[in-house]
Each structure stands twice: as structure tokens, then as C-alpha cells.
């Protein structure tokens, strides 16, 4: 799987939480906003921030693995010293077929990428937390146009939390994949990276697997077979040159249809074994 490398056009906006950070350019067909789920946060607590991307009709942008062509949507958040921002989380992607029968993974209409922010207990009350997000995407229809936004957001601190944008975050949180570290997931995984056995706690249907290879590794092919409560995943990996980074892992998003018919997903990180 491969992604195109493209130059991007920059657009920027600087606003506070009272007027959410946003950036838009008619030529990009994407409107980007930087939001928090709180107006005010207590030191020692956590809150979520979201990069909300609204996409023009008939256009699409890409997931962190764009598929056979395209460029991933990326967001990097910079915080003050002592304030920790966790890894960006992507909602479950859509699959679409592009001209030339090229498979793509991404989003249409809108999407929110979400990250958790941890405020240290010794953060001074009354001192605002200022965050900066650098976002890039490739939006495509008949043509593809690269876009970027630099967004700023200010969250106040005080003696109690005050929520904001609750309905929007409530809409997108259920669309994020489950993570092993967050809660009990409905499966266990064993085996080497090139022959994984996923064993489900209960029968599931319509299992699909989306790989996210680490830097310097290409997924040449991905064989997936599923029956009842067992899914077998056999990726064929190829190094792209250079030394494998210590702790390198293959990301896997496994989506499935739950018993209630809802589409859900689990995000896994599989360490790369030597020779894997």
C-alpha cells in the first residue's frame, strides 16, 4: 500500500474557545475547526479536543492509511510544558472505490479526530491552556487538492469543569475504535505478526482489517479469513530500507458487526518480530 507525497497549501486561523478555531478555503472543499469538550478545566483533570473536518458534498479525505493511493489526514497538537496530549484517534473509516478501481479508506461529509489532554495537578488555576493544532489533508473528487490548517485553541482553568460542545463529542466518541488500554475488548490475539489468530468472545460478522504500517514498512498483502469466533490475519510485510525502529509495531484496525447490528472496531498494535 502506498501514499502520494504532495505539496500542501496553508491556511490559518487564530481564535479562542469562545469563537472556535477554524480554517476554510473554498478551493480545498474542507472546513477545519479545533474544539474542546470543556470551556473550563480543573488542574489535575483531563479533557478531549477534536479536529472537526466538514467536507463538501461528493468530496472525500483520507484515513491514517489512505489505501492504494492518496495521502493520510494528519493532526499534530502542541501543548505547553507539563500538559500531555495523547495520540490522535481516528473514527472508523469508510471504504470507497476511486477511478481505476483503486481502493481508498477515508471520510465523506464530516469527521472528528479526537485526542485526550492531561492537565497536571500543579497547573496554576486561572492560567489558560493554549493549544496549537497543525492539520493536513488531501481532499478528492475528480481531482485532488492538498490542504493545511494551523489552528489555536484556549481552554480556561478554574475550580470546576464546565462542559462545551457536548453533543458533537457524544456523536463521535462511539465511532472511535476500542483500545485494549481503555476497556475490555471483545477479543484476544495470539501468534506471530505474520500469522495472527483473533479469538472473539462471541460470534461476530462482516470482519474487516485495515493495516497501519510503521514508518519504513510496507504491507504488500493482507490475507483475512473469518469463521464464527476466529479471525486469521496474515500480513506480508516489506521493509522499505533503513533499520527498523526499536519497538516498531504494526497497527491493525479490526472492524466488525456487533450483535445489535452496530459497526464497531478495535485498534491493536502488534510488535514486529525479527524477520516479520
PDB file of N, CA, C and O in Angstrom, residues 117-160:
ATOM      1  N   UNK A 117      -6.320  15.292  26.512  1.00  0.00           N
ATOM      2  CA  UNK A 117      -5.337  16.209  27.081  1.00  0.00           C
ATOM      3  C   UNK A 117      -5.329  16.035  28.597  1.00  0.00           C
ATOM      4  O   UNK A 117      -6.382  16.077  29.243  1.00  0.00           O
ATOM      5  N   UNK A 118      -4.137  15.830  29.161  1.00  0.00           N
ATOM      6  CA  UNK A 118      -3.979  15.652  30.602  1.00  0.00           C
ATOM      7  C   UNK A 118      -3.371  16.914  31.212  1.00  0.00           C
ATOM      8  O   UNK A 118      -2.267  17.329  30.830  1.00  0.00           O
ATOM      9  N   UNK A 119      -4.077  17.511  32.161  1.00  0.00           N
ATOM     10  CA  UNK A 119      -3.618  18.736  32.816  1.00  0.00           C
ATOM     11  C   UNK A 119      -2.918  18.351  34.125  1.00  0.00           C
ATOM     12  O   UNK A 119      -3.489  17.618  34.936  1.00  0.00           O
ATOM     13  N   UNK A 120      -1.708  18.824  34.373  1.00  0.00           N
ATOM     14  CA  UNK A 120      -1.010  18.457  35.612  1.00  0.00           C
ATOM     15  C   UNK A 120      -1.695  19.048  36.834  1.00  0.00           C
ATOM     16  O   UNK A 120      -2.292  20.135  36.765  1.00  0.00           O
ATOM     17  N   UNK A 121      -1.625  18.353  37.984  1.00  0.00           N
ATOM     18  CA  UNK A 121      -2.287  18.857  39.204  1.00  0.00           C
ATOM     19  C   UNK A 121      -1.747  20.207  39.670  1.00  0.00           C
ATOM     20  O   UNK A 121      -2.477  20.972  40.317  1.00  0.00           O
ATOM     21  N   UNK A 122      -0.483  20.491  39.360  1.00  0.00           N
ATOM     22  CA  UNK A 122       0.107  21.746  39.835  1.00  0.00           C
ATOM     23  C   UNK A 122      -0.046  22.895  38.846  1.00  0.00           C
ATOM     24  O   UNK A 122       0.580  23.950  39.004  1.00  0.00           O
ATOM     25  N   UNK A 123      -0.903  22.706  37.818  1.00  0.00           N
ATOM     26  CA  UNK A 123      -1.132  23.800  36.869  1.00  0.00           C
ATOM     27  C   UNK A 123      -1.850  24.946  37.598  1.00  0.00           C
ATOM     28  O   UNK A 123      -2.850  24.716  38.274  1.00  0.00           O
ATOM     29  N   UNK A 124      -1.371  26.177  37.486  1.00  0.00           N
ATOM     30  CA  UNK A 124      -1.984  27.296  38.229  1.00  0.00           C
ATOM     31  C   UNK A 124      -3.431  27.554  37.796  1.00  0.00           C
ATOM     32  O   UNK A 124      -3.712  27.700  36.603  1.00  0.00           O
ATOM     33  N   UNK A 125      -4.336  27.593  38.772  1.00  0.00           N
ATOM     34  CA  UNK A 125      -5.730  27.922  38.465  1.00  0.00           C
ATOM     35  C   UNK A 125      -5.807  29.344  37.919  1.00  0.00           C
ATOM     36  O   UNK A 125      -5.169  30.249  38.437  1.00  0.00           O
ATOM     37  N   UNK A 126      -6.581  29.505  36.871  1.00  0.00           N
ATOM     38  CA  UNK A 126      -6.706  30.808  36.243  1.00  0.00           C
ATOM     39  C   UNK A 126      -5.746  31.027  35.094  1.00  0.00           C
ATOM     40  O   UNK A 126      -5.911  31.981  34.327  1.00  0.00           O
ATOM     41  N   UNK A 127      -4.769  30.141  34.946  1.00  0.00           N
ATOM     42  CA  UNK A 127      -3.834  30.260  33.824  1.00  0.00           C
ATOM     43  C   UNK A 127      -4.385  29.468  32.641  1.00  0.00           C
ATOM     44  O   UNK A 127      -4.556  28.259  32.723  1.00  0.00           O
ATOM     45  N   UNK A 128      -4.685  30.104  31.516  1.00  0.00           N
ATOM     46  CA  UNK A 128      -5.256  29.394  30.369  1.00  0.00           C
ATOM     47  C   UNK A 128      -4.273  28.368  29.790  1.00  0.00           C
ATOM     48  O   UNK A 128      -3.051  28.509  29.904  1.00  0.00           O
ATOM     49  N   UNK A 129      -4.846  27.342  29.177  1.00  0.00           N
ATOM     50  CA  UNK A 129      -4.057  26.343  28.454  1.00  0.00           C
ATOM     51  C   UNK A 129      -4.212  26.643  26.969  1.00  0.00           C
ATOM     52  O   UNK A 129      -5.326  26.584  26.425  1.00  0.00           O
ATOM     53  N   UNK A 130      -3.112  26.961  26.336  1.00  0.00           N
ATOM     54  CA  UNK A 130      -3.133  27.318  24.913  1.00  0.00           C
ATOM     55  C   UNK A 130      -2.571  26.169  24.088  1.00  0.00           C
ATOM     56  O   UNK A 130      -1.455  25.710  24.330  1.00  0.00           O
ATOM     57  N   UNK A 131      -3.363  25.729  23.129  1.00  0.00           N
ATOM     58  CA  UNK A 131      -3.014  24.594  22.283  1.00  0.00           C
ATOM     59  C   UNK A 131      -2.950  25.034  20.821  1.00  0.00           C
ATOM     60  O   UNK A 131      -3.726  25.899  20.393  1.00  0.00           O
ATOM     61  N   UNK A 132      -2.052  24.421  20.072  1.00  0.00           N
ATOM     62  CA  UNK A 132      -1.943  24.681  18.634  1.00  0.00           C
ATOM     63  C   UNK A 132      -2.050  23.350  17.893  1.00  0.00           C
ATOM     64  O   UNK A 132      -1.419  22.366  18.280  1.00  0.00           O
ATOM     65  N   UNK A 133      -2.846  23.324  16.843  1.00  0.00           N
ATOM     66  CA  UNK A 133      -3.001  22.121  16.011  1.00  0.00           C
ATOM     67  C   UNK A 133      -2.539  22.419  14.594  1.00  0.00           C
ATOM     68  O   UNK A 133      -2.928  23.434  14.010  1.00  0.00           O
ATOM     69  N   UNK A 134      -1.707  21.544  14.073  1.00  0.00           N
ATOM     70  CA  UNK A 134      -1.312  21.595  12.669  1.00  0.00           C
ATOM     71  C   UNK A 134      -1.967  20.406  11.969  1.00  0.00           C
ATOM     72  O   UNK A 134      -1.715  19.254  12.343  1.00  0.00           O
ATOM     73  N   UNK A 135      -2.802  20.712  10.990  1.00  0.00           N
ATOM     74  CA  UNK A 135      -3.616  19.694  10.338  1.00  0.00           C
ATOM     75  C   UNK A 135      -3.339  19.704   8.837  1.00  0.00           C
ATOM     76  O   UNK A 135      -3.190  20.776   8.241  1.00  0.00           O
ATOM     77  N   UNK A 136      -3.264  18.518   8.251  1.00  0.00           N
ATOM     78  CA  UNK A 136      -3.102  18.428   6.796  1.00  0.00           C
ATOM     79  C   UNK A 136      -4.005  17.317   6.266  1.00  0.00           C
ATOM     80  O   UNK A 136      -4.300  16.350   6.973  1.00  0.00           O
ATOM     81  N   UNK A 137      -4.456  17.481   5.029  1.00  0.00           N
ATOM     82  CA  UNK A 137      -5.345  16.504   4.416  1.00  0.00           C
ATOM     83  C   UNK A 137      -5.221  16.597   2.898  1.00  0.00           C
ATOM     84  O   UNK A 137      -4.635  17.530   2.341  1.00  0.00           O
ATOM     85  N   UNK A 138      -5.782  15.622   2.224  1.00  0.00           N
ATOM     86  CA  UNK A 138      -5.922  15.637   0.771  1.00  0.00           C
ATOM     87  C   UNK A 138      -7.376  15.374   0.465  1.00  0.00           C
ATOM     88  O   UNK A 138      -7.913  14.316   0.822  1.00  0.00           O
ATOM     89  N   UNK A 139      -8.066  16.350  -0.156  1.00  0.00           N
ATOM     90  CA  UNK A 139      -9.459  16.162  -0.485  1.00  0.00           C
ATOM     91  C   UNK A 139      -9.611  15.921  -1.981  1.00  0.00           C
ATOM     92  O   UNK A 139      -8.991  16.593  -2.806  1.00  0.00           O
ATOM     93  N   UNK A 140     -10.432  14.925  -2.303  1.00  0.00           N
ATOM     94  CA  UNK A 140     -10.512  14.451  -3.688  1.00  0.00           C
ATOM     95  C   UNK A 140     -11.961  14.299  -4.140  1.00  0.00           C
ATOM     96  O   UNK A 140     -12.853  13.974  -3.359  1.00  0.00           O
ATOM     97  N   UNK A 141     -12.147  14.551  -5.427  1.00  0.00           N
ATOM     98  CA  UNK A 141     -13.382  14.239  -6.136  1.00  0.00           C
ATOM     99  C   UNK A 141     -12.922  13.766  -7.506  1.00  0.00           C
ATOM    100  O   UNK A 141     -12.425  12.665  -7.653  1.00  0.00           O
ATOM    101  N   UNK A 142     -13.046  14.618  -8.541  1.00  0.00           N
ATOM    102  CA  UNK A 142     -12.455  14.287  -9.840  1.00  0.00           C
ATOM    103  C   UNK A 142     -10.967  14.636  -9.855  1.00  0.00           C
ATOM    104  O   UNK A 142     -10.203  14.087 -10.649  1.00  0.00           O
ATOM    105  N   UNK A 143     -10.600  15.581  -9.012  1.00  0.00           N
ATOM    106  CA  UNK A 143      -9.195  15.949  -8.809  1.00  0.00           C
ATOM    107  C   UNK A 143      -8.919  15.927  -7.311  1.00  0.00           C
ATOM    108  O   UNK A 143      -9.841  15.857  -6.501  1.00  0.00           O
ATOM    109  N   UNK A 144      -7.646  15.984  -6.941  1.00  0.00           N
ATOM    110  CA  UNK A 144      -7.265  16.007  -5.532  1.00  0.00           C
ATOM    111  C   UNK A 144      -6.557  17.324  -5.213  1.00  0.00           C
ATOM    112  O   UNK A 144      -5.709  17.781  -5.982  1.00  0.00           O
ATOM    113  N   UNK A 145      -6.920  17.917  -4.080  1.00  0.00           N
ATOM    114  CA  UNK A 145      -6.363  19.200  -3.674  1.00  0.00           C
ATOM    115  C   UNK A 145      -5.824  19.062  -2.250  1.00  0.00           C
ATOM    116  O   UNK A 145      -6.575  18.715  -1.334  1.00  0.00           O
ATOM    117  N   UNK A 146      -4.540  19.324  -2.031  1.00  0.00           N
ATOM    118  CA  UNK A 146      -3.998  19.258  -0.676  1.00  0.00           C
ATOM    119  C   UNK A 146      -4.394  20.483   0.132  1.00  0.00           C
ATOM    120  O   UNK A 146      -4.587  21.572  -0.407  1.00  0.00           O
ATOM    121  N   UNK A 147      -4.529  20.305   1.427  1.00  0.00           N
ATOM    122  CA  UNK A 147      -4.873  21.422   2.287  1.00  0.00           C
ATOM    123  C   UNK A 147      -4.190  21.318   3.634  1.00  0.00           C
ATOM    124  O   UNK A 147      -3.805  20.234   4.075  1.00  0.00           O
ATOM    125  N   UNK A 148      -4.036  22.471   4.277  1.00  0.00           N
ATOM    126  CA  UNK A 148      -3.462  22.526   5.617  1.00  0.00           C
ATOM    127  C   UNK A 148      -4.192  23.588   6.421  1.00  0.00           C
ATOM    128  O   UNK A 148      -4.751  24.530   5.860  1.00  0.00           O
ATOM    129  N   UNK A 149      -4.146  23.445   7.735  1.00  0.00           N
ATOM    130  CA  UNK A 149      -4.655  24.483   8.625  1.00  0.00           C
ATOM    131  C   UNK A 149      -3.787  24.515   9.871  1.00  0.00           C
ATOM    132  O   UNK A 149      -3.351  23.474  10.359  1.00  0.00           O
ATOM    133  N   UNK A 150      -3.529  25.698  10.365  1.00  0.00           N
ATOM    134  CA  UNK A 150      -2.876  25.892  11.656  1.00  0.00           C
ATOM    135  C   UNK A 150      -3.901  26.568  12.547  1.00  0.00           C
ATOM    136  O   UNK A 150      -4.361  27.674  12.255  1.00  0.00           O
ATOM    137  N   UNK A 151      -4.274  25.899  13.628  1.00  0.00           N
ATOM    138  CA  UNK A 151      -5.391  26.332  14.456  1.00  0.00           C
ATOM    139  C   UNK A 151      -4.945  26.482  15.902  1.00  0.00           C
ATOM    140  O   UNK A 151      -4.111  25.712  16.386  1.00  0.00           O
ATOM    141  N   UNK A 152      -5.510  27.470  16.596  1.00  0.00           N
ATOM    142  CA  UNK A 152      -5.197  27.650  18.012  1.00  0.00           C
ATOM    143  C   UNK A 152      -6.462  27.621  18.846  1.00  0.00           C
ATOM    144  O   UNK A 152      -7.542  28.010  18.389  1.00  0.00           O
ATOM    145  N   UNK A 153      -6.302  27.144  20.072  1.00  0.00           N
ATOM    146  CA  UNK A 153      -7.431  26.976  20.971  1.00  0.00           C
ATOM    147  C   UNK A 153      -6.977  27.312  22.390  1.00  0.00           C
ATOM    148  O   UNK A 153      -5.883  26.915  22.807  1.00  0.00           O
ATOM    149  N   UNK A 154      -7.815  28.034  23.135  1.00  0.00           N
ATOM    150  CA  UNK A 154      -7.522  28.386  24.521  1.00  0.00           C
ATOM    151  C   UNK A 154      -8.596  27.807  25.430  1.00  0.00           C
ATOM    152  O   UNK A 154      -9.788  28.029  25.202  1.00  0.00           O
ATOM    153  N   UNK A 155      -8.173  27.059  26.431  1.00  0.00           N
ATOM    154  CA  UNK A 155      -9.082  26.493  27.436  1.00  0.00           C
ATOM    155  C   UNK A 155      -8.746  27.115  28.778  1.00  0.00           C
ATOM    156  O   UNK A 155      -7.588  27.100  29.217  1.00  0.00           O
ATOM    157  N   UNK A 156      -9.748  27.663  29.436  1.00  0.00           N
ATOM    158  CA  UNK A 156      -9.539  28.286  30.735  1.00  0.00           C
ATOM    159  C   UNK A 156      -9.415  27.231  31.834  1.00  0.00           C
ATOM    160  O   UNK A 156      -9.871  26.092  31.673  1.00  0.00           O
ATOM    161  N   UNK A 157      -8.798  27.594  32.949  1.00  0.00           N
ATOM    162  CA  UNK A 157      -8.721  26.700  34.106  1.00  0.00           C
ATOM    163  C   UNK A 157      -9.385  27.367  35.307  1.00  0.00           C
ATOM    164  O   UNK A 157      -9.413  28.598  35.420  1.00  0.00           O
ATOM    165  N   UNK A 158      -9.944  26.526  36.186  1.00  0.00           N
ATOM    166  CA  UNK A 158     -10.634  27.063  37.346  1.00  0.00           C
ATOM    167  C   UNK A 158     -10.908  25.990  38.373  1.00  0.00           C
ATOM    168  O   UNK A 158     -10.295  24.915  38.365  1.00  0.00           O
ATOM    169  N   UNK A 159     -11.879  26.236  39.255  1.00  0.00           N
ATOM    170  CA  UNK A 159     -12.176  25.337  40.370  1.00  0.00           C
ATOM    171  C   UNK A 159     -13.108  24.193  39.982  1.00  0.00           C
ATOM    172  O   UNK A 159     -13.249  23.236  40.737  1.00  0.00           O
ATOM    173  N   UNK A 160     -13.759  24.292  38.831  1.00  0.00           N
ATOM    174  CA  UNK A 160     -14.631  23.214  38.383  1.00  0.00           C
ATOM    175  C   UNK A 160     -14.686  23.184  36.863  1.00  0.00           C
ATOM    176  O   UNK A 160     -14.410  24.189  36.199  1.00  0.00           O
TER     177      UNK A 160
END
